[in-house]
A tleap script that builds the chain and sets N, CA, C and O, in Angstrom:
source leaprc.protein.ff14SB
mol = sequence {
  NMET ASN LYS PHE PHE ILE SER PHE ALA ALA
  LEU LEU SER SER GLY ILE PHE ALA TYR SER
  TYR TRP ARG GLU TRP LEU GLY ILE LYS PHE
  PHE GLN GLU GLU MET ASN LEU GLN LEU GLY
  ASN PRO GLN ALA PRO TYR PHE HIE SER SER
  GLU ASP LEU TYR MET ARG VAL LEU LEU ILE
  PHE GLY ILE LEU PHE GLY ILE ILE PHE LEU
  SER THR PHE TYR SER THR ILE LYS GLY ASN
  LYS VAL TRP VAL PHE LEU CYS PHE ILE LEU
  ALA MET LEU SER ILE LEU ALA VAL MET VAL
  ASN GLY ALA ILE CLYS
}
set mol.1.N position { 0.810 -1.195 0.000 }
set mol.1.CA position { 0.000 0.000 0.000 }
set mol.1.C position { 0.855 1.261 0.000 }
set mol.1.O position { 0.523 2.237 -0.673 }
set mol.2.N position { 1.943 1.247 0.743 }
set mol.2.CA position { 2.791 2.415 0.839 }
set mol.2.C position { 3.428 2.753 -0.506 }
set mol.2.O position { 3.511 3.927 -0.868 }
set mol.3.N position { 3.884 1.735 -1.260 }
set mol.3.CA position { 4.481 1.970 -2.570 }
set mol.3.C position { 3.458 2.579 -3.521 }
set mol.3.O position { 3.771 3.497 -4.279 }
set mol.4.N position { 2.239 2.062 -3.473 }
set mol.4.CA position { 1.189 2.586 -4.338 }
set mol.4.C position { 0.856 4.030 -3.973 }
set mol.4.O position { 0.691 4.870 -4.859 }
set mol.5.N position { 0.756 4.325 -2.679 }
set mol.5.CA position { 0.389 5.664 -2.247 }
set mol.5.C position { 1.434 6.691 -2.669 }
set mol.5.O position { 1.080 7.759 -3.170 }
set mol.6.N position { 2.696 6.389 -2.477 }
set mol.6.CA position { 3.757 7.340 -2.839 }
set mol.6.C position { 3.760 7.569 -4.348 }
set mol.6.O position { 3.876 8.711 -4.792 }
set mol.7.N position { 3.635 6.513 -5.140 }
set mol.7.CA position { 3.589 6.670 -6.593 }
set mol.7.C position { 2.373 7.480 -7.016 }
set mol.7.O position { 2.476 8.375 -7.854 }
set mol.8.N position { 1.232 7.168 -6.439 }
set mol.8.CA position { 0.000 7.877 -6.769 }
set mol.8.C position { 0.097 9.347 -6.376 }
set mol.8.O position { -0.276 10.226 -7.154 }
set mol.9.N position { 0.591 9.614 -5.182 }
set mol.9.CA position { 0.699 10.990 -4.701 }
set mol.9.C position { 1.695 11.795 -5.523 }
set mol.9.O position { 1.450 12.963 -5.823 }
set mol.10.N position { 2.814 11.185 -5.889 }
set mol.10.CA position { 3.821 11.892 -6.685 }
set mol.10.C position { 3.296 12.192 -8.083 }
set mol.10.O position { 3.495 13.290 -8.603 }
set mol.11.N position { 2.626 11.217 -8.691 }
set mol.11.CA position { 2.071 11.440 -10.028 }
set mol.11.C position { 0.941 12.461 -9.997 }
set mol.11.O position { 0.870 13.335 -10.862 }
set mol.12.N position { 0.072 12.360 -9.022 }
set mol.12.CA position { -1.086 13.245 -8.965 }
set mol.12.C position { -0.689 14.682 -8.643 }
set mol.12.O position { -1.165 15.617 -9.286 }
set mol.13.N position { 0.170 14.856 -7.665 }
set mol.13.CA position { 0.525 16.223 -7.273 }
set mol.13.C position { 1.284 16.951 -8.374 }
set mol.13.O position { 0.966 18.097 -8.691 }
set mol.14.N position { 2.273 16.303 -8.952 }
set mol.14.CA position { 3.022 16.979 -10.015 }
set mol.14.C position { 2.196 17.077 -11.291 }
set mol.14.O position { 2.321 18.057 -12.025 }
set mol.15.N position { 1.370 16.103 -11.565 }
set mol.15.CA position { 0.554 16.113 -12.782 }
set mol.15.C position { -0.497 17.201 -12.782 }
set mol.15.O position { -0.719 17.849 -13.806 }
set mol.16.N position { -1.148 17.412 -11.649 }
set mol.16.CA position { -2.170 18.453 -11.570 }
set mol.16.C position { -1.549 19.837 -11.743 }
set mol.16.O position { -2.082 20.678 -12.467 }
set mol.17.N position { -0.433 20.062 -11.081 }
set mol.17.CA position { 0.213 21.362 -11.219 }
set mol.17.C position { 0.770 21.561 -12.625 }
set mol.17.O position { 0.654 22.651 -13.186 }
set mol.18.N position { 1.373 20.523 -13.200 }
set mol.18.CA position { 1.883 20.645 -14.571 }
set mol.18.C position { 0.745 20.961 -15.536 }
set mol.18.O position { 0.876 21.834 -16.395 }
set mol.19.N position { -0.358 20.260 -15.394 }
set mol.19.CA position { -1.508 20.505 -16.268 }
set mol.19.C position { -2.025 21.932 -16.125 }
set mol.19.O position { -2.288 22.599 -17.126 }
set mol.20.N position { -2.173 22.405 -14.893 }
set mol.20.CA position { -2.757 23.728 -14.693 }
set mol.20.C position { -1.860 24.838 -15.227 }
set mol.20.O position { -2.341 25.784 -15.851 }
set mol.21.N position { -0.555 24.722 -14.981 }
set mol.21.CA position { 0.344 25.756 -15.491 }
set mol.21.C position { 0.460 25.699 -17.006 }
set mol.21.O position { 0.423 26.744 -17.656 }
set mol.22.N position { 0.601 24.508 -17.591 }
set mol.22.CA position { 0.680 24.393 -19.048 }
set mol.22.C position { -0.619 24.808 -19.718 }
set mol.22.O position { -0.602 25.433 -20.778 }
set mol.23.N position { -1.746 24.462 -19.104 }
set mol.23.CA position { -3.047 24.816 -19.677 }
set mol.23.C position { -3.216 26.329 -19.752 }
set mol.23.O position { -3.666 26.859 -20.768 }
set mol.24.N position { -2.857 27.019 -18.680 }
set mol.24.CA position { -2.994 28.464 -18.684 }
set mol.24.C position { -2.007 29.117 -19.649 }
set mol.24.O position { -2.382 30.029 -20.385 }
set mol.25.N position { -0.747 28.662 -19.657 }
set mol.25.CA position { 0.253 29.249 -20.536 }
set mol.25.C position { -0.116 29.040 -22.000 }
set mol.25.O position { -0.062 29.979 -22.794 }
set mol.26.N position { -0.489 27.816 -22.362 }
set mol.26.CA position { -0.855 27.539 -23.752 }
set mol.26.C position { -2.125 28.290 -24.154 }
set mol.26.O position { -2.218 28.781 -25.279 }
set mol.27.N position { -3.091 28.385 -23.258 }
set mol.27.CA position { -4.317 29.108 -23.550 }
set mol.27.C position { -4.072 30.578 -23.835 }
set mol.27.O position { -4.660 31.145 -24.755 }
set mol.28.N position { -3.207 31.191 -23.050 }
set mol.28.CA position { -2.902 32.607 -23.247 }
set mol.28.C position { -2.055 32.799 -24.499 }
set mol.28.O position { -2.302 33.708 -25.291 }
set mol.29.N position { -1.067 31.949 -24.670 }
set mol.29.CA position { -0.105 32.119 -25.765 }
set mol.29.C position { -0.713 31.814 -27.131 }
set mol.29.O position { -0.508 32.579 -28.073 }
set mol.30.N position { -1.450 30.723 -27.260 }
set mol.30.CA position { -1.882 30.271 -28.584 }
set mol.30.C position { -3.386 30.376 -28.840 }
set mol.30.O position { -3.807 30.402 -29.997 }
set mol.31.N position { -4.192 30.437 -27.802 }
set mol.31.CA position { -5.634 30.434 -27.995 }
set mol.31.C position { -6.288 31.748 -27.592 }
set mol.31.O position { -7.508 31.818 -27.441 }
set mol.32.N position { -5.477 32.793 -27.418 }
set mol.32.CA position { -5.933 34.153 -27.116 }
set mol.32.C position { -6.908 34.212 -25.938 }
set mol.32.O position { -7.874 34.975 -25.963 }
set mol.33.N position { -6.655 33.418 -24.923 }
set mol.33.CA position { -7.463 33.523 -23.709 }
set mol.33.C position { -7.018 34.747 -22.915 }
set mol.33.O position { -5.897 35.232 -23.069 }
set mol.34.N position { -7.893 35.222 -22.086 }
set mol.34.CA position { -7.635 36.445 -21.343 }
set mol.34.C position { -6.803 36.162 -20.100 }
set mol.34.O position { -7.014 35.166 -19.408 }
set mol.35.N position { -5.839 37.069 -19.822 }
set mol.35.CA position { -5.047 36.979 -18.595 }
set mol.35.C position { -5.834 37.576 -17.449 }
set mol.35.O position { -6.542 38.569 -17.623 }
set mol.36.N position { -5.716 36.987 -16.302 }
set mol.36.CA position { -6.405 37.488 -15.105 }
set mol.36.C position { -5.400 38.183 -14.193 }
set mol.36.O position { -5.151 37.730 -13.076 }
set mol.37.N position { -4.823 39.288 -14.672 }
set mol.37.CA position { -3.863 40.038 -13.861 }
set mol.37.C position { -4.615 40.955 -12.899 }
set mol.37.O position { -5.669 41.499 -13.227 }
set mol.38.N position { -4.055 41.108 -11.727 }
set mol.38.CA position { -4.637 41.975 -10.706 }
set mol.38.C position { -3.755 43.209 -10.564 }
set mol.38.O position { -3.032 43.356 -9.579 }
set mol.39.N position { -3.820 44.090 -11.548 }
set mol.39.CA position { -2.919 45.234 -11.597 }
set mol.39.C position { -3.155 46.240 -10.481 }
set mol.39.O position { -2.189 46.774 -9.938 }
set mol.40.N position { -4.370 46.510 -10.129 }
set mol.40.CA position { -4.655 47.528 -9.123 }
set mol.40.C position { -4.673 47.016 -7.700 }
set mol.40.O position { -4.831 47.805 -6.768 }
set mol.41.N position { -4.516 45.719 -7.508 }
set mol.41.CA position { -4.608 45.126 -6.177 }
set mol.41.C position { -3.240 45.164 -5.490 }
set mol.41.O position { -2.293 44.557 -5.989 }
set mol.42.N position { -3.114 45.865 -4.353 }
set mol.42.CA position { -1.814 45.905 -3.668 }
set mol.42.C position { -1.445 44.571 -3.003 }
set mol.42.O position { -0.289 44.365 -2.634 }
set mol.43.N position { -2.413 43.673 -2.850 }
set mol.43.CA position { -2.157 42.371 -2.238 }
set mol.43.C position { -1.756 41.313 -3.265 }
set mol.43.O position { -1.452 40.181 -2.888 }
set mol.44.N position { -1.749 41.654 -4.539 }
set mol.44.CA position { -1.424 40.695 -5.602 }
set mol.44.C position { 0.071 40.382 -5.595 }
set mol.44.O position { 0.878 41.235 -5.224 }
set mol.45.N position { 0.448 39.169 -6.000 }
set mol.45.CA position { 1.869 38.822 -6.080 }
set mol.45.C position { 2.605 39.707 -7.088 }
set mol.45.O position { 1.989 40.338 -7.947 }
set mol.46.N position { 3.914 39.740 -6.966 }
set mol.46.CA position { 4.742 40.620 -7.795 }
set mol.46.C position { 4.606 40.338 -9.284 }
set mol.46.O position { 4.705 41.260 -10.093 }
set mol.47.N position { 4.382 39.082 -9.663 }
set mol.47.CA position { 4.370 38.752 -11.083 }
set mol.47.C position { 3.089 39.180 -11.782 }
set mol.47.O position { 2.956 38.998 -12.992 }
set mol.48.N position { 2.149 39.744 -11.043 }
set mol.48.CA position { 0.950 40.299 -11.664 }
set mol.48.C position { 1.186 41.723 -12.159 }
set mol.48.O position { 0.266 42.361 -12.672 }
set mol.49.N position { 2.416 42.228 -12.007 }
set mol.49.CA position { 2.689 43.602 -12.414 }
set mol.49.C position { 2.870 43.746 -13.926 }
set mol.49.O position { 2.671 44.837 -14.460 }
set mol.50.N position { 3.242 42.673 -14.627 }
set mol.50.CA position { 3.387 42.761 -16.080 }
set mol.50.C position { 3.010 41.433 -16.733 }
set mol.50.O position { 3.117 40.370 -16.123 }
set mol.51.N position { 2.574 41.520 -17.971 }
set mol.51.CA position { 2.161 40.325 -18.700 }
set mol.51.C position { 3.342 39.410 -18.994 }
set mol.51.O position { 3.227 38.187 -18.905 }
set mol.52.N position { 4.477 40.007 -19.342 }
set mol.52.CA position { 5.659 39.203 -19.668 }
set mol.52.C position { 6.146 38.419 -18.454 }
set mol.52.O position { 6.486 37.241 -18.567 }
set mol.53.N position { 6.180 39.059 -17.320 }
set mol.53.CA position { 6.618 38.390 -16.091 }
set mol.53.C position { 5.645 37.278 -15.700 }
set mol.53.O position { 6.070 36.207 -15.268 }
set mol.54.N position { 4.362 37.524 -15.848 }
set mol.54.CA position { 3.337 36.524 -15.548 }
set mol.54.C position { 3.507 35.291 -16.436 }
set mol.54.O position { 3.446 34.157 -15.960 }
set mol.55.N position { 3.721 35.526 -17.726 }
set mol.55.CA position { 3.913 34.409 -18.660 }
set mol.55.C position { 5.195 33.638 -18.342 }
set mol.55.O position { 5.225 32.413 -18.458 }
set mol.56.N position { 6.232 34.334 -17.950 }
set mol.56.CA position { 7.505 33.683 -17.621 }
set mol.56.C position { 7.366 32.804 -16.377 }
set mol.56.O position { 7.911 31.701 -16.332 }
set mol.57.N position { 6.645 33.286 -15.377 }
set mol.57.CA position { 6.426 32.490 -14.161 }
set mol.57.C position { 5.606 31.246 -14.485 }
set mol.57.O position { 5.905 30.159 -13.990 }
set mol.58.N position { 4.571 31.400 -15.315 }
set mol.58.CA position { 3.775 30.237 -15.723 }
set mol.58.C position { 4.635 29.205 -16.439 }
set mol.58.O position { 4.530 28.009 -16.165 }
set mol.59.N position { 5.481 29.659 -17.352 }
set mol.59.CA position { 6.329 28.743 -18.120 }
set mol.59.C position { 7.341 28.026 -17.230 }
set mol.59.O position { 7.547 26.820 -17.367 }
set mol.60.N position { 7.964 28.757 -16.334 }
set mol.60.CA position { 8.980 28.145 -15.458 }
set mol.60.C position { 8.362 27.064 -14.578 }
set mol.60.O position { 8.908 25.965 -14.473 }
set mol.61.N position { 7.237 27.364 -13.949 }
set mol.61.CA position { 6.611 26.361 -13.087 }
set mol.61.C position { 5.995 25.228 -13.899 }
set mol.61.O position { 5.949 24.092 -13.427 }
set mol.62.N position { 5.524 25.511 -15.101 }
set mol.62.CA position { 5.023 24.448 -15.972 }
set mol.62.C position { 6.121 23.468 -16.364 }
set mol.62.O position { 5.915 22.254 -16.350 }
set mol.63.N position { 7.279 23.996 -16.709 }
set mol.63.CA position { 8.419 23.132 -17.059 }
set mol.63.C position { 8.872 22.328 -15.848 }
set mol.63.O position { 9.134 21.129 -15.952 }
set mol.64.N position { 8.962 22.994 -14.700 }
set mol.64.CA position { 9.402 22.311 -13.479 }
set mol.64.C position { 8.489 21.145 -13.121 }
set mol.64.O position { 8.962 20.030 -12.900 }
set mol.65.N position { 7.189 21.395 -13.064 }
set mol.65.CA position { 6.265 20.323 -12.709 }
set mol.65.C position { 6.151 19.280 -13.814 }
set mol.65.O position { 5.907 18.109 -13.523 }
set mol.66.N position { 6.320 19.672 -15.067 }
set mol.66.CA position { 6.303 18.710 -16.162 }
set mol.66.C position { 7.466 17.735 -16.078 }
set mol.66.O position { 7.292 16.535 -16.289 }
set mol.67.N position { 8.645 18.246 -15.771 }
set mol.67.CA position { 9.827 17.385 -15.622 }
set mol.67.C position { 9.652 16.433 -14.444 }
set mol.67.O position { 9.983 15.251 -14.543 }
set mol.68.N position { 9.138 16.939 -13.340 }
set mol.68.CA position { 8.913 16.077 -12.180 }
set mol.68.C position { 7.881 15.006 -12.507 }
set mol.68.O position { 8.054 13.847 -12.128 }
set mol.69.N position { 6.805 15.377 -13.208 }
set mol.69.CA position { 5.785 14.402 -13.580 }
set mol.69.C position { 6.362 13.315 -14.495 }
set mol.69.O position { 6.117 12.128 -14.279 }
set mol.70.N position { 7.114 13.712 -15.496 }
set mol.70.CA position { 7.696 12.721 -16.411 }
set mol.70.C position { 8.710 11.828 -15.699 }
set mol.70.O position { 8.777 10.628 -15.964 }
set mol.71.N position { 9.491 12.406 -14.803 }
set mol.71.CA position { 10.454 11.610 -14.030 }
set mol.71.C position { 9.743 10.614 -13.125 }
set mol.71.O position { 10.177 9.470 -12.992 }
set mol.72.N position { 8.666 11.040 -12.511 }
set mol.72.CA position { 7.891 10.140 -11.658 }
set mol.72.C position { 7.270 9.015 -12.473 }
set mol.72.O position { 7.301 7.854 -12.065 }
set mol.73.N position { 6.715 9.360 -13.611 }
set mol.73.CA position { 6.106 8.356 -14.472 }
set mol.73.C position { 7.141 7.330 -14.926 }
set mol.73.O position { 6.881 6.127 -14.883 }
set mol.74.N position { 8.306 7.793 -15.359 }
set mol.74.CA position { 9.373 6.890 -15.804 }
set mol.74.C position { 9.860 6.005 -14.649 }
set mol.74.O position { 10.069 4.804 -14.824 }
set mol.75.N position { 10.035 6.604 -13.486 }
set mol.75.CA position { 10.512 5.831 -12.331 }
set mol.75.C position { 9.474 4.821 -11.870 }
set mol.75.O position { 9.833 3.739 -11.407 }
set mol.76.N position { 8.205 5.154 -11.987 }
set mol.76.CA position { 7.143 4.218 -11.620 }
set mol.76.C position { 7.125 3.031 -12.565 }
set mol.76.O position { 6.983 1.888 -12.130 }
set mol.77.N position { 7.269 3.296 -13.853 }
set mol.77.CA position { 7.292 2.220 -14.855 }
set mol.77.C position { 8.489 1.297 -14.621 }
set mol.77.O position { 8.369 0.075 -14.710 }
set mol.78.N position { 9.635 1.891 -14.323 }
set mol.78.CA position { 10.849 1.105 -14.091 }
set mol.78.C position { 10.869 0.423 -12.728 }
set mol.78.O position { 11.669 -0.485 -12.503 }
set mol.79.N position { 10.003 0.847 -11.827 }
set mol.79.CA position { 9.932 0.222 -10.508 }
set mol.79.C position { 11.000 0.705 -9.547 }
set mol.79.O position { 11.311 0.021 -8.571 }
set mol.80.N position { 11.560 1.862 -9.808 }
set mol.80.CA position { 12.594 2.410 -8.946 }
set mol.80.C position { 11.940 3.229 -7.833 }
set mol.80.O position { 11.605 4.398 -8.025 }
set mol.81.N position { 11.763 2.603 -6.672 }
set mol.81.CA position { 11.038 3.228 -5.566 }
set mol.81.C position { 11.780 4.424 -4.981 }
set mol.81.O position { 11.149 5.373 -4.516 }
set mol.82.N position { 13.081 4.392 -4.997 }
set mol.82.CA position { 13.864 5.498 -4.444 }
set mol.82.C position { 13.655 6.758 -5.272 }
set mol.82.O position { 13.465 7.840 -4.716 }
set mol.83.N position { 13.687 6.629 -6.587 }
set mol.83.CA position { 13.487 7.788 -7.463 }
set mol.83.C position { 12.053 8.298 -7.393 }
set mol.83.O position { 11.820 9.502 -7.499 }
set mol.84.N position { 11.102 7.408 -7.217 }
set mol.84.CA position { 9.708 7.840 -7.070 }
set mol.84.C position { 9.577 8.670 -5.801 }
set mol.84.O position { 8.930 9.717 -5.811 }
set mol.85.N position { 10.176 8.220 -4.722 }
set mol.85.CA position { 10.122 8.966 -3.477 }
set mol.85.C position { 10.840 10.305 -3.610 }
set mol.85.O position { 10.370 11.314 -3.084 }
set mol.86.N position { 11.963 10.323 -4.303 }
set mol.86.CA position { 12.689 11.574 -4.544 }
set mol.86.C position { 11.829 12.542 -5.366 }
set mol.86.O position { 11.800 13.741 -5.087 }
set mol.87.N position { 11.141 12.026 -6.363 }
set mol.87.CA position { 10.244 12.877 -7.171 }
set mol.87.C position { 9.089 13.404 -6.330 }
set mol.87.O position { 8.653 14.539 -6.520 }
set mol.88.N position { 8.592 12.595 -5.406 }
set mol.88.CA position { 7.541 13.049 -4.499 }
set mol.88.C position { 8.032 14.206 -3.641 }
set mol.88.O position { 7.327 15.200 -3.467 }
set mol.89.N position { 9.236 14.078 -3.110 }
set mol.89.CA position { 9.816 15.142 -2.298 }
set mol.89.C position { 10.028 16.393 -3.143 }
set mol.89.O position { 9.744 17.500 -2.686 }
set mol.90.N position { 10.524 16.231 -4.369 }
set mol.90.CA position { 10.708 17.381 -5.257 }
set mol.90.C position { 9.378 18.059 -5.593 }
set mol.90.O position { 9.312 19.285 -5.689 }
set mol.91.N position { 8.331 17.271 -5.769 }
set mol.91.CA position { 7.012 17.847 -6.041 }
set mol.91.C position { 6.532 18.664 -4.848 }
set mol.91.O position { 5.989 19.754 -5.028 }
set mol.92.N position { 6.723 18.160 -3.639 }
set mol.92.CA position { 6.290 18.895 -2.457 }
set mol.92.C position { 7.112 20.170 -2.269 }
set mol.92.O position { 6.563 21.207 -1.895 }
set mol.93.N position { 8.414 20.105 -2.522 }
set mol.93.CA position { 9.245 21.307 -2.430 }
set mol.93.C position { 8.881 22.319 -3.508 }
set mol.93.O position { 8.947 23.526 -3.276 }
set mol.94.N position { 8.499 21.838 -4.677 }
set mol.94.CA position { 8.080 22.742 -5.749 }
set mol.94.C position { 6.753 23.415 -5.419 }
set mol.94.O position { 6.554 24.586 -5.743 }
set mol.95.N position { 5.853 22.690 -4.781 }
set mol.95.CA position { 4.597 23.298 -4.336 }
set mol.95.C position { 4.882 24.369 -3.283 }
set mol.95.O position { 4.243 25.421 -3.275 }
set mol.96.N position { 5.837 24.102 -2.402 }
set mol.96.CA position { 6.250 25.113 -1.436 }
set mol.96.C position { 6.817 26.340 -2.151 }
set mol.96.O position { 6.553 27.472 -1.748 }
set mol.97.N position { 7.592 26.116 -3.207 }
set mol.97.CA position { 8.145 27.233 -3.985 }
set mol.97.C position { 7.037 28.053 -4.638 }
set mol.97.O position { 7.133 29.278 -4.709 }
set mol.98.N position { 5.993 27.393 -5.111 }
set mol.98.CA position { 4.847 28.102 -5.690 }
set mol.98.C position { 4.191 28.979 -4.632 }
set mol.98.O position { 3.848 30.131 -4.900 }
set mol.99.N position { 4.018 28.437 -3.434 }
set mol.99.CA position { 3.379 29.214 -2.367 }
set mol.99.C position { 4.236 30.397 -1.936 }
set mol.99.O position { 3.711 31.489 -1.720 }
set mol.100.N position { 5.536 30.199 -1.809 }
set mol.100.CA position { 6.436 31.290 -1.434 }
set mol.100.C position { 6.455 32.337 -2.546 }
set mol.100.O position { 6.423 33.535 -2.264 }
set mol.101.N position { 6.506 31.901 -3.799 }
set mol.101.CA position { 6.508 32.823 -4.923 }
set mol.101.C position { 5.236 33.659 -4.969 }
set mol.101.O position { 5.282 34.841 -5.308 }
set mol.102.N position { 4.110 33.058 -4.634 }
set mol.102.CA position { 2.859 33.795 -4.606 }
set mol.102.C position { 2.746 34.737 -3.422 }
set mol.102.O position { 1.953 35.678 -3.456 }
set mol.103.N position { 3.520 34.500 -2.378 }
set mol.103.CA position { 3.453 35.344 -1.189 }
set mol.103.C position { 4.342 36.580 -1.292 }
set mol.103.O position { 4.186 37.531 -0.526 }
set mol.104.N position { 5.275 36.560 -2.243 }
set mol.104.CA position { 6.187 37.706 -2.407 }
set mol.104.C position { 5.414 38.851 -3.042 }
set mol.104.O position { 4.816 38.689 -4.106 }
set mol.105.N position { 5.424 39.964 -2.415 }
set mol.105.CA position { 4.678 41.130 -2.905 }
set mol.105.C position { 5.576 42.067 -3.660 }
set mol.105.O position { 5.120 43.103 -4.145 }
savepdb mol mol.pdb
quit
């Protein structure tokens, strides 16, 4: 059960974040979707100050979570439990980085 839970948690956590960041970046870049910047809000994170910075943050976190997701998937297929656990830890640290990045004003 523990092996299944760690693999499931690592795949799900990194996969959801990778999907959300890639979905928003691709939607804005190629499908002319609207950006939801909070320009007048003093409580908004720093990257809401410009469109270019917002897109760059989306791309960086999308790439980061995408790499972690692919690494987890490959390690799960190969049965390497140590690498799956390492990917789980990296996913949790990356989620922490997202939260810290959003808290910077």
